[in-house]
Amino acid sequence: MAQVFRNSVVLVIVVLFVRIDLSQQFQSSPTRTLLRIQKLLNFPAALSNWNDSTDFCNLEPDASVTVVCYEGNMTQLHIIGKKGALLLPRNFSMRVFVTTLVKLPDLKVLTLVSLGLWGSIPGKIAHLSSLEILNMSSNFLYGAIPQEISLLSGLRTLILDDNMLAGQLPDWFSVLPLLTVLSLKHNILNGSLPDSFSELENLRILSLSYNRFYGELPDLSTLTNLQVLELEGNGFGPQFPQLGNKLVTLKLSRNKFRSCIPAEVSSFYQLQRLDVSLNSLVGPLPSVLFSLPSLSYLNISGNKLTGMILDNISCNDELKVVDLSSNHLTGSLPKCLLADTRNRVVLYPRNCFVTGDQQQHPVSFCRNEALAVGIIPEEKKTYQSRNTFLAPSIVGGVVGVVILFGIVYLVVRRKNEKNMVKNPPTNLIVENPSAGYTSKLLSDSRYISQTMPFAPLGLSTYRVLSYEEIEDATNNFDSSAFMGEGSQGQMYRGQLKDGSLVAIRCLKMKRRSSIHNFTHHIDLISKLRHRHLVSALGHCFELYLEDSSVSRIFLVFEYVPNGTLRSWISERHTRHSRRSLAWTQRIAAAVGIAKGIQFLHMVAGVYSNNIKITDVLLDQNLVAKISSYNLPLMAESMAKVSRGVSSGGSKDSSDQERINQEAQADIYDFGAILLETIRGRSFKSKNEINAQREKLQEAISGDSVARKNVVDPAIQNECLDQSLKTMMEVCVRCLLKDPITRPSIEDVIWNLQFASQVQDTWCGEYRSSDGSPVSPSQPKLSIC
Ligand SMILES: *[C@@H]1O[C@H](CO)[C@@H](O)[C@H](O)[C@H]1NC(C)=O
Ligand SMILES: *[C@@H]1O[C@H](CO)[C@@H](O)[C@H](O)[C@H]1NC(C)=O
Ligand SMILES: *[C@@H]1O[C@H](CO)[C@@H](O)[C@H](O)[C@H]1NC(C)=O
Ligand SMILES: *[C@@H]1O[C@H](CO)[C@@H](O)[C@H](O)[C@H]1NC(C)=O
Ligand SMILES: *[C@@H]1O[C@H](CO)[C@@H](O)[C@H](O)[C@H]1NC(C)=O
Ligand SMILES: *[C@@H]1O[C@H](CO)[C@@H](O)[C@H](O)[C@H]1NC(C)=O
Ligand SMILES: *[C@@H]1O[C@H](CO)[C@@H](O)[C@H](O)[C@H]1NC(C)=O
């Protein structure tokens, strides 16, 4: 009995001892640590009821303090002070504070908001190796974001908003494989966003608003999970970022974006908030924005967006706030926007709308402003996603991108005829054609055209024209010479003294810059001469008298009289007389376009030309000429050009890769033209084109009847099956989804020439039995 009693006493003592020991241990770490934190934070009101008998793991959570324990380990600590908390006293030390914090090594979630913390973030914070979420917003943290954070391999969320963090964004964020939320709003971080950001595959929220970032953004289209992108109040730009289509919120306001709103935006089917206000975006406002299925907030105010809005476009019911104010929009406000004003805020003052009661400018204001910034017209929008789209514009020495003069397009714009180029004010002088630099320029261009491995053009040599010549050619800018307004200015038809017909584009400079800033541009333009390009014949500068800066540039191009390729293929039943190209002529046109592209790529180093069938014009002999190509007039593009021209040996691989991609984009565009040429119909969307590609693919593997059935009925009986099949194969390959599987331009040309030869050999017999296909000139177009 006594034995038993003694044993139980021992047991009790042991139990007691164990209990005491355990609670001692707990006391020694988390509780003591928390009480020390309370002291270091200078006893904030939020922690007023903490004392040494507090059971922290079972504290009732409230809005300002939450502690979470999991099986005895403290895993979450949230302390949120009063908004606008003042700096902690001078004897506070961030280093001491963090040294204390890391005694809670199991913390996965740490929130320390509005506590007056000041100092730089010590690298030691990485000792909290389990950390997944860190929110230290609204303090006074300064200095750089410590590199040690990159050791927190479980980190998913990093929020350091409203501090005074400075320096550049480090490259190492990409080593945090799980990073989902990165928010650094309202700091004074600067520099540009490292390219490694395009590797943050898990990123869902990226908020960098109100810092001092600048420069181009890396390609963010690889961030397939990105839903929120907030970049307001920085200096990002000028290119609109490349983004994936899962975005829900996109805030780009108050930056330096100066490009167009890319067509890809129309695929952002989850987008709810779009704010691009207060940039200098140019180009047409894609009206598809109004009908994006999820959009509820659209703010494009304070840009230079142009274009005519039609009152019959449709809009999405969800759209609750629309702010279009301070742009250069014309036309009338969509009726659907005005229909339900109770639940919708619609602001549109300071545009040139004809309807509506909010204050508007006269239409001429918007048109002149649009000219001044050199918009890319609506026709340049593309159904194809692009890696690069070049900023347009003639803003202070940055001259625009695309020379476009599809006749159809110009005819459309003809309405605006009244606003003509006026005689130059008296304070203008005109560049003397003998100005120093030009002779070198001209000899260069002559050299180039002589050494080109292409047939001579029959064009006069490139030269500087005098202003009087321009005036004479256009009959003093007579309204009968006015062709329309294009992407970068007005366009006039004219005839030079030697009788040659020309098209003259007038580019008005917005900001003042000297002639020398244009030397390179003009130099390049003078070299872009080829049988299958609409080539420049010369130029003329008009200068301001007082400082010799450029006021206008006149670019003189050869005049191509026979309309667009489309008008000879798919439009022939509607608008124009029923003219149609025969099969051989279609092949010849295709070969011509391909050779034009080859020239742009191989000789001029000009890629991403976004060529469409309406950009291909036919001359009096039905020779195809590309009228719209990517004239790289910006400094940036000039670098590209010189790389393209120089020997390929020293290009680094990423450059080469970009060039390849851009080249492949041109191949795709060519495929789309070929498709229309074969089918005799136009296809608008990429999906349609894909479907057609599959259809062709089927026909290729079918029999000759299947192939006849897909070809334009107008030429069904003209084309030899082998020729048709080859054309269809080229077309399909050009339209392949994966760019690297598309053929090279040389490959394309070779195959097209094969198709042409097969057809030609056979054609002689065929032709004699059939009357004659519509063919105004030589039946067999020579393919140079
Ligand atoms: C800081 O100084 C104050 C007195 O000025 C003192 O009450 C407080 O305990 C000190 N805090 C620390 C962490 O030393
Ligand atoms: C500790 O705080 C609790 C309230 O949170 C209070 O009831 C208790 O009396 C305090 N203990 C001491 C020793 O101050
Ligand atoms: C609690 O913390 C200890 C030491 O940090 C660790 O070994 C243990 O796995 C943790 N327990 C849980 C449930 O996380
Ligand atoms: C950071 O924590 C504060 C306080 O809980 C909260 O208001 C804020 O939304 C958090 N930041 C983010 C980006 O979640
Ligand atoms: C970026 O910020 C750092 C720290 O404030 C500063 O030293 C540096 O000059 C800034 N750099 C630029 C380019 O503004
Ligand atoms: C649109 O953005 C501007 C500038 O960022 C802002 O001032 C304006 O309030 C916004 N409009 C609406 C309706 O929110
Ligand atoms: C809207 O009107 C224009 C001409 O005013 C017309 O060309 C276009 O087809 C119309 N669009 C719709 C969707 O009705």
Tab-separated table of C-alpha atoms in Angstrom, residues 437-452 457 459-464 519-530 536-539 599 603:
chain	number	residue	atom	x	y	z
A	437	TYR	CA	24.120	66.526	-96.114
A	438	THR	CA	21.876	65.588	-98.949
A	439	SER	CA	24.511	64.998	-101.556
A	440	LYS	CA	26.001	62.230	-99.495
A	441	LEU	CA	22.544	60.929	-98.941
A	442	LEU	CA	21.803	60.887	-102.596
A	443	SER	CA	25.018	59.231	-103.592
A	444	ASP	CA	24.322	56.547	-101.002
A	445	SER	CA	20.912	55.883	-102.333
A	446	ARG	CA	22.184	55.697	-105.863
A	447	TYR	CA	24.825	53.285	-104.752
A	448	ILE	CA	22.257	51.138	-103.052
A	449	SER	CA	19.922	51.022	-105.972
A	450	GLN	CA	22.717	50.213	-108.358
A	451	THR	CA	23.994	47.353	-106.299
A	452	MET	CA	20.649	45.866	-105.497
A	457	LEU	CA	12.857	50.230	-111.331
A	459	LEU	CA	12.057	55.367	-111.459
A	460	SER	CA	13.908	58.607	-111.412
A	461	THR	CA	16.690	58.866	-108.862
A	462	TYR	CA	15.713	59.934	-105.411
A	463	ARG	CA	16.121	63.649	-105.019
A	464	VAL	CA	15.352	66.693	-102.933
A	519	THR	CA	18.633	62.673	-91.881
A	520	HIS	CA	18.528	59.033	-91.010
A	521	HIS	CA	14.831	58.726	-91.682
A	522	ILE	CA	15.079	60.317	-95.051
A	523	ASP	CA	18.152	58.300	-95.823
A	524	LEU	CA	16.296	55.107	-95.154
A	525	ILE	CA	13.209	56.154	-97.066
A	526	SER	CA	15.382	56.967	-100.051
A	527	LYS	CA	16.756	53.429	-99.980
A	528	LEU	CA	13.461	51.623	-99.787
A	529	ARG	CA	13.084	51.329	-103.526
A	530	HIS	CA	11.975	48.182	-105.168
A	536	ALA	CA	9.647	57.322	-102.545
A	537	LEU	CA	10.942	59.620	-105.278
A	538	GLY	CA	12.031	62.505	-103.140
A	539	HIS	CA	11.254	64.866	-100.335
A	599	PHE	CA	13.485	43.066	-99.939
A	603	VAL	CA	18.009	44.486	-97.750
